[in-house]
PDB file of C-alpha atoms in Angstrom:
ATOM      1  CA  MET A1379      22.996   2.713  12.960  1.00 84.00           C
ATOM      2  CA  SER A1380      22.196   5.358  10.540  1.00 92.00           C
ATOM      3  CA  LYS A1381      22.017   5.212   7.040  1.00 97.00           C
ATOM      4  CA  LYS A1382      21.454   5.916   4.074  1.00 98.00           C
ATOM      5  CA  LEU A1383      18.490   5.266   1.759  1.00 98.00           C
ATOM      6  CA  LEU A1384      16.433   5.078  -0.558  1.00 98.00           C
ATOM      7  CA  VAL A1385      12.668   5.289  -1.131  1.00 98.00           C
ATOM      8  CA  THR A1386      11.697   4.736  -4.549  1.00 98.00           C
ATOM      9  CA  GLY A1387       7.303   6.642  -4.089  1.00 97.00           C
ATOM     10  CA  GLY A1388       8.165   8.604  -1.196  1.00 97.00           C
ATOM     11  CA  THR A1389       5.550  10.709  -1.683  1.00 97.00           C
ATOM     12  CA  GLY A1390       3.286   8.185  -1.835  1.00 96.00           C
ATOM     13  CA  PHE A1391       0.898   7.890   0.631  1.00 97.00           C
ATOM     14  CA  ILE A1392       2.188   4.463   2.305  1.00 98.00           C
ATOM     15  CA  GLY A1393       6.098   5.932   1.124  1.00 98.00           C
ATOM     16  CA  SER A1394       5.617   9.492   2.763  1.00 98.00           C
ATOM     17  CA  ALA A1395       5.016   8.002   5.743  1.00 98.00           C
ATOM     18  CA  LEU A1396       7.927   5.915   5.848  1.00 98.00           C
ATOM     19  CA  VAL A1397      10.410   8.325   4.840  1.00 98.00           C
ATOM     20  CA  ARG A1398       8.877  10.026   7.971  1.00 98.00           C
ATOM     21  CA  ARG A1399       9.818   7.885  10.434  1.00 98.00           C
ATOM     22  CA  LEU A1400      12.849   6.938   8.726  1.00 98.00           C
ATOM     23  CA  VAL A1401      14.114  10.788   9.136  1.00 98.00           C
ATOM     24  CA  ARG A1402      13.337  10.521  12.836  1.00 97.00           C
ATOM     25  CA  ASP A1403      15.365   7.667  13.342  1.00 97.00           C
ATOM     26  CA  GLY A1404      18.048   9.839  11.868  1.00 98.00           C
ATOM     27  CA  HIS A1405      19.018   7.934   8.489  1.00 98.00           C
ATOM     28  CA  LYS A1406      20.164   9.771   5.873  1.00 98.00           C
ATOM     29  CA  VAL A1407      16.899  10.076   3.202  1.00 98.00           C
ATOM     30  CA  ARG A1408      16.371  10.759  -0.195  1.00 98.00           C
ATOM     31  CA  VAL A1409      13.410  10.279  -2.054  1.00 98.00           C
ATOM     32  CA  LEU A1410      12.721   9.454  -5.843  1.00 98.00           C
ATOM     33  CA  ASP A1411       9.378  10.152  -7.192  1.00 97.00           C
ATOM     34  CA  ASP A1412       7.782  11.948 -10.092  1.00 94.00           C
ATOM     35  CA  ASP A1413       4.397  13.350  -7.769  1.00 88.00           C
ATOM     36  CA  SER A1414       2.375  11.607 -11.245  1.00 86.00           C
ATOM     37  CA  ARG A1415       0.078  10.287  -7.403  1.00 84.00           C
ATOM     38  CA  GLY A1416       2.705  11.518  -4.990  1.00 86.00           C
ATOM     39  CA  ALA A1417       1.809  14.787  -2.731  1.00 89.00           C
ATOM     40  CA  ARG A1418       4.789  16.701  -1.284  1.00 94.00           C
ATOM     41  CA  ARG A1419       3.160  17.991   0.959  1.00 95.00           C
ATOM     42  CA  ARG A1420       2.808  14.052   2.744  1.00 97.00           C
ATOM     43  CA  ILE A1421       6.521  15.212   3.343  1.00 97.00           C
ATOM     44  CA  ALA A1422       6.144  18.938   4.050  1.00 96.00           C
ATOM     45  CA  ASP A1423       7.916  18.100   8.497  1.00 96.00           C
ATOM     46  CA  VAL A1424      10.953  16.758   7.037  1.00 97.00           C
ATOM     47  CA  ILE A1425      10.977  18.023   3.904  1.00 96.00           C
ATOM     48  CA  ASP A1426      14.117  19.772   4.380  1.00 96.00           C
ATOM     49  CA  CYS A1427      15.397  16.559   6.234  1.00 97.00           C
ATOM     50  CA  VAL A1428      15.027  15.068   2.651  1.00 98.00           C
ATOM     51  CA  GLU A1429      17.244  15.293  -0.719  1.00 98.00           C
ATOM     52  CA  LEU A1430      14.250  14.824  -2.786  1.00 97.00           C
ATOM     53  CA  ILE A1431      14.515  13.483  -7.229  1.00 97.00           C
ATOM     54  CA  LYS A1432      12.128  13.924  -9.336  1.00 96.00           C
ATOM     55  CA  GLY A1433      12.693  11.974 -11.655  1.00 97.00           C
ATOM     56  CA  ASP A1434      10.940   8.109 -12.708  1.00 97.00           C
ATOM     57  CA  ILE A1435      10.525   4.827 -11.587  1.00 98.00           C
ATOM     58  CA  ARG A1436      10.726   3.377 -15.787  1.00 98.00           C
ATOM     59  CA  ASP A1437      13.724   5.095 -16.734  1.00 98.00           C
ATOM     60  CA  PRO A1438      17.209   3.999 -15.386  1.00 98.00           C
ATOM     61  CA  GLN A1439      19.187   6.572 -15.655  1.00 98.00           C
ATOM     62  CA  ASP A1440      17.034   8.172 -12.721  1.00 98.00           C
ATOM     63  CA  VAL A1441      17.034   5.253 -11.087  1.00 98.00           C
ATOM     64  CA  LEU A1442      21.099   4.874 -11.027  1.00 98.00           C
ATOM     65  CA  ARG A1443      20.967   8.549 -10.664  1.00 98.00           C
ATOM     66  CA  ALA A1444      19.013   8.171  -7.662  1.00 98.00           C
ATOM     67  CA  ALA A1445      20.884   5.042  -6.536  1.00 98.00           C
ATOM     68  CA  GLU A1446      24.298   6.099  -5.862  1.00 98.00           C
ATOM     69  CA  GLY A1447      25.720   6.058  -2.744  1.00 98.00           C
ATOM     70  CA  ILE A1448      22.870   4.603  -1.374  1.00 98.00           C
ATOM     71  CA  ASP A1449      23.073   1.877   1.083  1.00 98.00           C
ATOM     72  CA  CYS A1450      19.693   0.438   1.381  1.00 98.00           C
ATOM     73  CA  VAL A1451      16.541   0.852  -1.397  1.00 98.00           C
ATOM     74  CA  TRP A1452      12.831   0.800  -0.476  1.00 99.00           C
ATOM     75  CA  HIS A1453      11.029   0.401  -3.410  1.00 98.00           C
ATOM     76  CA  LEU A1454       8.006   1.233  -3.115  1.00 98.00           C
ATOM     77  CA  ALA A1455       6.838   3.201  -6.874  1.00 98.00           C
ATOM     78  CA  TYR A1456       3.944   1.572  -7.893  1.00 97.00           C
ATOM     79  CA  VAL A1457       0.992   2.226  -9.581  1.00 93.00           C
ATOM     80  CA  ASN A1458      -2.084   1.674  -6.118  1.00 86.00           C
ATOM     81  CA  GLY A1459      -5.516   2.213  -6.426  1.00 77.00           C
ATOM     82  CA  THR A1460      -7.769  -0.421  -7.855  1.00 77.00           C
ATOM     83  CA  GLU A1461      -8.975   1.340 -10.514  1.00 77.00           C
ATOM     84  CA  PHE A1462      -6.027   1.410 -12.090  1.00 85.00           C
ATOM     85  CA  PHE A1463      -5.720  -2.271 -12.431  1.00 89.00           C
ATOM     86  CA  TYR A1464      -8.952  -2.174 -14.752  1.00 89.00           C
ATOM     87  CA  THR A1465      -8.268   1.236 -16.347  1.00 91.00           C
ATOM     88  CA  ARG A1466      -5.087   1.316 -17.053  1.00 93.00           C
ATOM     89  CA  PRO A1467      -3.639  -2.316 -16.331  1.00 96.00           C
ATOM     90  CA  ASP A1468      -1.150  -1.289 -19.091  1.00 96.00           C
ATOM     91  CA  LEU A1469       0.607   1.553 -16.428  1.00 96.00           C
ATOM     92  CA  VAL A1470       0.128  -0.800 -13.833  1.00 96.00           C
ATOM     93  CA  LEU A1471       2.897  -3.411 -15.718  1.00 97.00           C
ATOM     94  CA  GLU A1472       5.218  -0.850 -17.538  1.00 98.00           C
ATOM     95  CA  VAL A1473       5.729   1.204 -13.952  1.00 97.00           C
ATOM     96  CA  GLY A1474       5.148  -2.517 -11.608  1.00 98.00           C
ATOM     97  CA  VAL A1475       8.300  -4.322 -14.026  1.00 98.00           C
ATOM     98  CA  LYS A1476      10.421  -1.528 -15.533  1.00 98.00           C
ATOM     99  CA  GLY A1477      10.831  -0.529 -11.872  1.00 98.00           C
ATOM    100  CA  ILE A1478      12.209  -3.833 -10.435  1.00 98.00           C
ATOM    101  CA  THR A1479      14.381  -3.934 -13.897  1.00 98.00           C
ATOM    102  CA  ASN A1480      15.918  -0.838 -13.206  1.00 98.00           C
ATOM    103  CA  VAL A1481      15.923  -0.946  -9.288  1.00 98.00           C
ATOM    104  CA  LEU A1482      17.697  -3.913  -9.614  1.00 98.00           C
ATOM    105  CA  ASP A1483      20.243  -2.973 -12.137  1.00 98.00           C
ATOM    106  CA  ALA A1484      20.720   0.622 -10.716  1.00 98.00           C
ATOM    107  CA  CYS A1485      21.388  -1.805  -6.909  1.00 98.00           C
ATOM    108  CA  ILE A1486      23.438  -3.818  -8.708  1.00 97.00           C
ATOM    109  CA  LYS A1487      25.946  -0.944 -10.541  1.00 97.00           C
ATOM    110  CA  GLN A1488      25.905   1.773  -7.187  1.00 98.00           C
ATOM    111  CA  ASN A1489      27.108  -1.769  -4.966  1.00 97.00           C
ATOM    112  CA  VAL A1490      23.915  -0.956  -2.725  1.00 98.00           C
ATOM    113  CA  ALA A1491      23.979  -4.197  -0.212  1.00 98.00           C
ATOM    114  CA  GLU A1492      20.198  -4.336   0.647  1.00 98.00           C
ATOM    115  CA  MET A1493      16.580  -3.348  -0.578  1.00 98.00           C
ATOM    116  CA  VAL A1494      13.464  -3.825   0.830  1.00 98.00           C
ATOM    117  CA  LEU A1495      10.643  -4.471  -1.776  1.00 98.00           C
ATOM    118  CA  ALA A1496       6.173  -3.232  -1.357  1.00 98.00           C
ATOM    119  CA  SER A1497       4.894  -6.460  -2.467  1.00 98.00           C
ATOM    120  CA  SER A1498       0.987  -6.609  -2.161  1.00 97.00           C
ATOM    121  CA  SER A1499      -1.064  -9.523  -0.453  1.00 96.00           C
ATOM    122  CA  GLU A1500      -2.976  -9.495  -4.328  1.00 95.00           C
ATOM    123  CA  VAL A1501      -0.498 -11.848  -5.193  1.00 97.00           C
ATOM    124  CA  TYR A1502      -2.477 -14.328  -3.611  1.00 96.00           C
ATOM    125  CA  GLN A1503      -5.730 -13.705  -4.695  1.00 91.00           C
ATOM    126  CA  GLN A1504      -7.756 -15.230  -3.570  1.00 90.00           C
ATOM    127  CA  PRO A1505      -6.251 -18.032  -0.569  1.00 93.00           C
ATOM    128  CA  GLN A1506      -7.251 -21.443   0.839  1.00 91.00           C
ATOM    129  CA  ILE A1507      -6.103 -20.634   4.185  1.00 96.00           C
ATOM    130  CA  ILE A1508      -7.057 -17.538   5.788  1.00 97.00           C
ATOM    131  CA  PRO A1509      -5.644 -16.239   7.768  1.00 98.00           C
ATOM    132  CA  THR A1510      -2.745 -16.440   5.321  1.00 98.00           C
ATOM    133  CA  PRO A1511       0.667 -16.914   5.574  1.00 98.00           C
ATOM    134  CA  GLU A1512       3.846 -16.384   3.710  1.00 98.00           C
ATOM    135  CA  ASN A1513       3.689 -18.911   1.896  1.00 97.00           C
ATOM    136  CA  VAL A1514       1.166 -19.897  -0.255  1.00 97.00           C
ATOM    137  CA  PRO A1515       1.291 -19.984  -3.975  1.00 97.00           C
ATOM    138  CA  LEU A1516       1.320 -17.205  -6.017  1.00 97.00           C
ATOM    139  CA  VAL A1517      -0.622 -17.129  -8.516  1.00 95.00           C
ATOM    140  CA  VAL A1518      -2.738 -15.147 -11.779  1.00 96.00           C
ATOM    141  CA  PRO A1519      -6.088 -17.012 -12.251  1.00 94.00           C
ATOM    142  CA  ASP A1520      -6.766 -14.973 -15.818  1.00 94.00           C
ATOM    143  CA  VAL A1521      -4.684 -13.869 -17.844  1.00 95.00           C
ATOM    144  CA  ARG A1522      -7.111 -11.409 -19.843  1.00 95.00           C
ATOM    145  CA  ASN A1523      -8.843 -10.218 -16.501  1.00 95.00           C
ATOM    146  CA  PRO A1524      -7.077  -6.468 -16.572  1.00 95.00           C
ATOM    147  CA  ARG A1525      -7.542  -7.068 -12.542  1.00 93.00           C
ATOM    148  CA  TYR A1526      -4.712  -8.956 -12.378  1.00 95.00           C
ATOM    149  CA  SER A1527      -1.966  -6.627 -13.868  1.00 96.00           C
ATOM    150  CA  TYR A1528      -1.321  -5.109 -10.179  1.00 95.00           C
ATOM    151  CA  GLY A1529      -0.971  -8.748  -8.552  1.00 96.00           C
ATOM    152  CA  ALA A1530       1.028 -10.307 -11.550  1.00 97.00           C
ATOM    153  CA  GLY A1531       3.111  -7.459 -11.703  1.00 98.00           C
ATOM    154  CA  LYS A1532       3.726  -7.679  -7.865  1.00 98.00           C
ATOM    155  CA  ILE A1533       4.925 -10.903  -8.282  1.00 98.00           C
ATOM    156  CA  ILE A1534       6.684 -10.509 -11.513  1.00 98.00           C
ATOM    157  CA  SER A1535       8.810  -8.163  -8.270  1.00 98.00           C
ATOM    158  CA  GLU A1536       9.146 -10.805  -6.075  1.00 98.00           C
ATOM    159  CA  VAL A1537      10.705 -13.209  -8.338  1.00 98.00           C
ATOM    160  CA  MET A1538      13.407 -10.861  -9.438  1.00 98.00           C
ATOM    161  CA  ALA A1539      13.505  -9.578  -6.069  1.00 97.00           C
ATOM    162  CA  PHE A1540      14.881 -13.439  -4.873  1.00 96.00           C
ATOM    163  CA  ASN A1541      16.311 -14.506  -8.305  1.00 96.00           C
ATOM    164  CA  TYR A1542      18.857 -11.435  -8.043  1.00 94.00           C
ATOM    165  CA  GLY A1543      19.418 -11.923  -4.464  1.00 88.00           C
ATOM    166  CA  ARG A1544      22.720 -12.964  -4.663  1.00 86.00           C
ATOM    167  CA  HIS A1545      24.630 -10.000  -5.120  1.00 88.00           C
ATOM    168  CA  PHE A1546      22.809  -8.442  -2.576  1.00 96.00           C
ATOM    169  CA  LYS A1547      24.368  -8.788   1.498  1.00 97.00           C
ATOM    170  CA  ARG A1548      20.007  -8.430   2.040  1.00 98.00           C
ATOM    171  CA  ILE A1549      16.865  -8.536   0.309  1.00 98.00           C
ATOM    172  CA  LEU A1550      13.325  -8.537   2.438  1.00 98.00           C
ATOM    173  CA  ILE A1551       9.932  -8.566   0.866  1.00 98.00           C
ATOM    174  CA  PHE A1552       6.737  -7.423   2.665  1.00 98.00           C
ATOM    175  CA  ARG A1553       3.234  -7.743   1.755  1.00 98.00           C
ATOM    176  CA  PRO A1554       0.967  -4.534   3.024  1.00 98.00           C
ATOM    177  CA  HIS A1555      -2.785  -5.701   4.080  1.00 97.00           C
ATOM    178  CA  ASN A1556      -5.093  -2.998   3.649  1.00 96.00           C
ATOM    179  CA  VAL A1557      -2.944   0.197   4.851  1.00 98.00           C
ATOM    180  CA  VAL A1558      -5.628   2.948   6.212  1.00 98.00           C
ATOM    181  CA  GLY A1559      -5.187   6.829   7.206  1.00 98.00           C
ATOM    182  CA  PRO A1560      -5.477  10.434   6.189  1.00 98.00           C
ATOM    183  CA  ASP A1561      -4.313  10.816   2.492  1.00 96.00           C
ATOM    184  CA  MET A1562      -3.895   7.701   1.274  1.00 96.00           C
ATOM    185  CA  GLY A1563      -5.623   8.876  -2.247  1.00 92.00           C
ATOM    186  CA  TRP A1564      -9.523   8.933  -3.678  1.00 91.00           C
ATOM    187  CA  GLU A1565      -8.888   5.625  -5.180  1.00 85.00           C
ATOM    188  CA  HIS A1566      -9.613   3.049  -2.491  1.00 91.00           C
ATOM    189  CA  VAL A1567     -12.794   1.656  -0.509  1.00 94.00           C
ATOM    190  CA  ILE A1568     -12.680   3.932   3.168  1.00 97.00           C
ATOM    191  CA  PRO A1569     -12.442   7.511   1.290  1.00 96.00           C
ATOM    192  CA  GLN A1570     -14.882   6.673  -1.871  1.00 94.00           C
ATOM    193  CA  PHE A1571     -17.401   5.281   1.113  1.00 97.00           C
ATOM    194  CA  ALA A1572     -16.649   8.920   3.030  1.00 97.00           C
ATOM    195  CA  VAL A1573     -17.957  11.141   0.804  1.00 95.00           C
ATOM    196  CA  ARG A1574     -19.986   8.618  -1.362  1.00 95.00           C
ATOM    197  CA  ILE A1575     -21.625   9.149   2.382  1.00 96.00           C
ATOM    198  CA  LYS A1576     -20.561  13.065   3.306  1.00 95.00           C
ATOM    199  CA  ARG A1577     -22.838  13.510   0.245  1.00 93.00           C
ATOM    200  CA  LEU A1578     -25.609  11.562   1.035  1.00 93.00           C
ATOM    201  CA  ALA A1579     -25.578  13.488   4.275  1.00 90.00           C
ATOM    202  CA  GLU A1580     -26.070  16.511   2.852  1.00 89.00           C
ATOM    203  CA  GLN A1581     -28.900  16.150   0.685  1.00 88.00           C
ATOM    204  CA  THR A1582     -31.318  13.312   2.115  1.00 84.00           C
ATOM    205  CA  ALA A1583     -32.199  12.895   5.920  1.00 88.00           C
ATOM    206  CA  GLY A1584     -32.946   9.997   7.750  1.00 89.00           C
ATOM    207  CA  ALA A1585     -31.381   6.288   7.036  1.00 93.00           C
ATOM    208  CA  LEU A1586     -29.024   6.140   3.975  1.00 94.00           C
ATOM    209  CA  ASN A1587     -29.453   3.285   0.790  1.00 95.00           C
ATOM    210  CA  PHE A1588     -25.539   2.765   0.472  1.00 96.00           C
ATOM    211  CA  PRO A1589     -25.256   1.030  -3.307  1.00 95.00           C
ATOM    212  CA  ILE A1590     -22.164  -1.096  -2.985  1.00 95.00           C
ATOM    213  CA  GLN A1591     -20.552  -3.748  -4.728  1.00 92.00           C
ATOM    214  CA  GLY A1592     -21.044  -6.908  -3.624  1.00 93.00           C
ATOM    215  CA  ASP A1593     -22.918  -8.597  -0.650  1.00 94.00           C
ATOM    216  CA  GLY A1594     -21.275  -6.568   2.110  1.00 96.00           C
ATOM    217  CA  SER A1595     -20.188  -9.962   3.119  1.00 96.00           C
ATOM    218  CA  GLU A1596     -16.961 -10.297   1.329  1.00 96.00           C
ATOM    219  CA  THR A1597     -14.214  -9.567   4.075  1.00 97.00           C
ATOM    220  CA  ARG A1598     -10.759  -7.199   4.385  1.00 97.00           C
ATOM    221  CA  SER A1599      -7.893  -6.193   6.862  1.00 97.00           C
ATOM    222  CA  PHE A1600      -7.318  -3.286   7.860  1.00 98.00           C
ATOM    223  CA  ILE A1601      -3.973  -1.973   9.181  1.00 98.00           C
ATOM    224  CA  TYR A1602      -3.759   1.932  10.076  1.00 98.00           C
ATOM    225  CA  VAL A1603      -0.643   3.546   8.566  1.00 98.00           C
ATOM    226  CA  ASP A1604       0.949   4.438  11.866  1.00 98.00           C
ATOM    227  CA  ASP A1605       1.142   0.182  12.743  1.00 98.00           C
ATOM    228  CA  CYS A1606       1.966  -0.611   9.315  1.00 98.00           C
ATOM    229  CA  ILE A1607       5.632   1.801   9.941  1.00 98.00           C
ATOM    230  CA  ASP A1608       6.276   0.454  12.716  1.00 98.00           C
ATOM    231  CA  ALA A1609       5.888  -2.874  11.089  1.00 98.00           C
ATOM    232  CA  LEU A1610       8.143  -1.782   8.556  1.00 98.00           C
ATOM    233  CA  MET A1611      10.523  -0.946  11.274  1.00 98.00           C
ATOM    234  CA  HIS A1612      10.852  -3.917  12.641  1.00 98.00           C
ATOM    235  CA  ILE A1613      11.218  -5.979   9.723  1.00 98.00           C
ATOM    236  CA  PHE A1614      14.265  -3.552   9.069  1.00 98.00           C
ATOM    237  CA  ALA A1615      15.543  -4.507  12.413  1.00 98.00           C
ATOM    238  CA  ALA A1616      15.290  -8.325  12.177  1.00 98.00           C
ATOM    239  CA  GLY A1617      14.213  -9.142   8.702  1.00 98.00           C
ATOM    240  CA  ARG A1618      16.536 -11.788   7.429  1.00 97.00           C
ATOM    241  CA  HIS A1619      17.966 -11.911   4.319  1.00 97.00           C
ATOM    242  CA  LEU A1620      15.087 -13.510   1.409  1.00 97.00           C
ATOM    243  CA  ASP A1621      12.245 -12.885   4.346  1.00 98.00           C
ATOM    244  CA  ILE A1622       9.001 -12.075   3.662  1.00 98.00           C
ATOM    245  CA  PHE A1623       6.623 -10.822   6.066  1.00 98.00           C
ATOM    246  CA  HIS A1624       3.070 -10.365   5.745  1.00 98.00           C
ATOM    247  CA  VAL A1625       1.804  -6.925   7.603  1.00 98.00           C
ATOM    248  CA  GLY A1626      -1.315  -6.304   8.465  1.00 98.00           C
ATOM    249  CA  THR A1627      -4.056  -7.312  10.822  1.00 98.00           C
ATOM    250  CA  MET A1628      -5.279 -10.891  11.824  1.00 97.00           C
ATOM    251  CA  GLU A1629      -9.201  -9.021  12.640  1.00 97.00           C
ATOM    252  CA  GLU A1630     -10.915 -10.095   9.485  1.00 97.00           C
ATOM    253  CA  VAL A1631     -14.131  -7.354   8.891  1.00 98.00           C
ATOM    254  CA  THR A1632     -16.358  -7.657   6.316  1.00 98.00           C
ATOM    255  CA  ILE A1633     -17.781  -4.667   3.775  1.00 97.00           C
ATOM    256  CA  ALA A1634     -20.887  -4.386   5.307  1.00 98.00           C
ATOM    257  CA  GLU A1635     -18.840  -3.238   9.003  1.00 98.00           C
ATOM    258  CA  LEU A1636     -16.744  -0.622   7.030  1.00 98.00           C
ATOM    259  CA  ALA A1637     -19.536   0.626   5.739  1.00 98.00           C
ATOM    260  CA  ARG A1638     -21.437   1.637   9.092  1.00 98.00           C
ATOM    261  CA  ALA A1639     -18.729   2.286  10.751  1.00 98.00           C
ATOM    262  CA  VAL A1640     -18.056   5.305   8.061  1.00 98.00           C
ATOM    263  CA  ALA A1641     -21.539   6.069   8.468  1.00 97.00           C
ATOM    264  CA  LYS A1642     -21.257   5.976  12.328  1.00 97.00           C
ATOM    265  CA  CYS A1643     -18.528   8.956  11.344  1.00 97.00           C
ATOM    266  CA  PHE A1644     -20.369  10.850   9.879  1.00 96.00           C
ATOM    267  CA  LYS A1645     -23.724  10.351  13.125  1.00 96.00           C
ATOM    268  CA  ARG A1646     -25.359   8.435  10.119  1.00 96.00           C
ATOM    269  CA  GLU A1647     -27.044   5.999   9.914  1.00 96.00           C
ATOM    270  CA  ILE A1648     -26.763   3.736   5.817  1.00 96.00           C
ATOM    271  CA  ILE A1649     -29.064   0.955   4.938  1.00 96.00           C
ATOM    272  CA  LEU A1650     -26.663  -1.868   2.210  1.00 96.00           C
ATOM    273  CA  VAL A1651     -27.661  -2.558  -1.231  1.00 96.00           C
ATOM    274  CA  PRO A1652     -26.167  -4.985  -2.944  1.00 95.00           C
ATOM    275  CA  GLY A1653     -25.255  -4.462  -6.598  1.00 94.00           C
ATOM    276  CA  PRO A1654     -22.279  -7.079  -8.062  1.00 92.00           C
ATOM    277  CA  LEU A1655     -18.913  -7.198  -7.976  1.00 87.00           C
ATOM    278  CA  GLN A1656     -16.406  -6.662  -9.803  1.00 82.00           C
ATOM    279  CA  ALA A1657     -14.724  -9.689 -11.828  1.00 78.00           C
ATOM    280  CA  GLY A1658     -11.629 -11.648  -9.995  1.00 79.00           C
ATOM    281  CA  GLY A1659     -13.245  -9.286  -6.996  1.00 80.00           C
ATOM    282  CA  THR A1660     -11.204 -11.442  -3.749  1.00 88.00           C
ATOM    283  CA  LEU A1661     -14.669 -12.793  -0.905  1.00 92.00           C
ATOM    284  CA  ARG A1662     -12.111 -12.488   2.010  1.00 95.00           C
ATOM    285  CA  ARG A1663      -8.824 -11.112   3.153  1.00 96.00           C
ATOM    286  CA  CYS A1664      -6.835 -11.827   6.317  1.00 98.00           C
ATOM    287  CA  PRO A1665      -3.046 -12.136   7.221  1.00 98.00           C
ATOM    288  CA  ASP A1666      -1.723 -15.145   9.104  1.00 98.00           C
ATOM    289  CA  THR A1667       0.890 -11.777  10.971  1.00 98.00           C
ATOM    290  CA  SER A1668       2.765 -14.764  13.632  1.00 98.00           C
ATOM    291  CA  LYS A1669       6.006 -14.366  11.666  1.00 98.00           C
ATOM    292  CA  LEU A1670       5.130 -10.509  12.205  1.00 98.00           C
ATOM    293  CA  LYS A1671       4.594 -10.540  15.860  1.00 98.00           C
ATOM    294  CA  ALA A1672       7.628 -12.663  16.355  1.00 98.00           C
ATOM    295  CA  LEU A1673       9.723  -9.816  15.816  1.00 98.00           C
ATOM    296  CA  GLY A1674       7.345  -7.735  18.902  1.00 98.00           C
ATOM    297  CA  PHE A1675       5.256  -6.271  16.820  1.00 98.00           C
ATOM    298  CA  GLN A1676       1.776  -5.255  18.073  1.00 97.00           C
ATOM    299  CA  PRO A1677      -0.102  -2.974  16.616  1.00 97.00           C
ATOM    300  CA  LYS A1678      -1.738   0.267  18.587  1.00 98.00           C
ATOM    301  CA  PHE A1679      -5.073   1.821  16.457  1.00 98.00           C
ATOM    302  CA  SER A1680      -8.451  -0.441  16.427  1.00 97.00           C
ATOM    303  CA  PHE A1681      -9.916  -1.254  13.317  1.00 98.00           C
ATOM    304  CA  GLN A1682     -12.962   1.772  14.945  1.00 97.00           C
ATOM    305  CA  GLU A1683      -9.921   4.165  16.020  1.00 98.00           C
ATOM    306  CA  SER A1684      -7.977   3.540  11.862  1.00 98.00           C
ATOM    307  CA  VAL A1685     -11.847   4.000  10.578  1.00 98.00           C
ATOM    308  CA  ALA A1686     -12.451   7.295  12.641  1.00 98.00           C
ATOM    309  CA  ARG A1687      -8.834   9.622  12.222  1.00 98.00           C
ATOM    310  CA  THR A1688      -9.208   8.215   7.897  1.00 98.00           C
ATOM    311  CA  THR A1689     -12.558   9.076   7.778  1.00 98.00           C
ATOM    312  CA  GLY A1690     -12.482  12.790   9.312  1.00 98.00           C
ATOM    313  CA  TRP A1691      -9.248  13.309   7.685  1.00 98.00           C
ATOM    314  CA  TYR A1692     -11.374  12.983   4.268  1.00 97.00           C
ATOM    315  CA  ASP A1693     -14.961  14.104   6.194  1.00 96.00           C
ATOM    316  CA  GLU A1694     -12.668  17.604   6.142  1.00 96.00           C
ATOM    317  CA  ASN A1695     -10.936  17.302   2.688  1.00 95.00           C
ATOM    318  CA  ALA A1696     -14.384  16.253   0.442  1.00 90.00           C
ATOM    319  CA  HIS A1697     -12.873  19.774  -1.440  1.00 88.00           C
ATOM    320  CA  MET A1698      -9.903  17.892  -2.264  1.00 89.00           C
ATOM    321  CA  ALA A1699     -11.625  14.875  -3.872  1.00 87.00           C
ATOM    322  CA  PRO A1700     -11.238  14.648  -7.868  1.00 83.00           C
ATOM    323  CA  ALA A1701     -14.373  14.912 -10.205  1.00 73.00           C
ATOM    324  CA  ALA A1702     -14.057  11.305 -11.244  1.00 57.00           C
ATOM    325  CA  THR A1703     -14.209  10.135  -7.368  1.00 47.00           C
ATOM    326  CA  PRO A1704     -17.232   7.915  -7.240  1.00 47.00           C
ATOM    327  CA  LYS A1705     -21.371   9.796  -5.546  1.00 41.00           C
TER     328      LYS A1705
END
């Protein structure tokens, strides 16, 4: 059944992929974004089918206007990228906390029946259980560490969403785990690895000395953006009120393996040069996706294909890299 949907952060990486899929599935889609970190080029192929509102998630009037006549809000607007957690924690929290407050208030005033909230694996930080299920405790290990501005804002968002949930027909939360793909931004590990290896490959023959944070044994679990969106459609179709879903794959990959996979895309060998980890960095991350799989979801893209597709875009578009991208 076609619905009228609002996507906040709809010109961002995951948001734009979601918008394209929702349009293709026959929904009427409205996007609220200030384009400060998003880019309308990401929805160029469906932009004539989308109602665009340029506005700030921190402005209650912008959000109230965007929520008018909407059946369901997909709330994705946030400041992502590890660099920002450390350098702009105040902005991360301002967007996160004011954003969820304004979205919930607008939904209640406009009688919006449903909301889907994008949370994060950062809400549970250093889990005691790996693969990690949805019911692990949510923690802020050190309130003085600016890194946890992101996770803290997401925890607040989850708590507010569920405690305002009585006003809604259905509230759903998904926690994406390391979603990758073309044009995902420049503040993430694969884009930064790709840009650095490309630059080194242009300057040096033979094996490349490649500095990394940590010793390379740290792990993550990567999911390709198309698979992520497919997972969200399963959740939207079958998720129950107050459900939480971990979105990702259960293939745990070391950062050393990731670096070598990116280098392979450039047909180069690398020699890893270990370095200090930033304070608060997660040593292991791998979600338990049993609950998602029970809805019928299965990822289609392998780790190698996900890296190759993502790295290929950054190879072709390296000229777009901001000057501040690590070299």
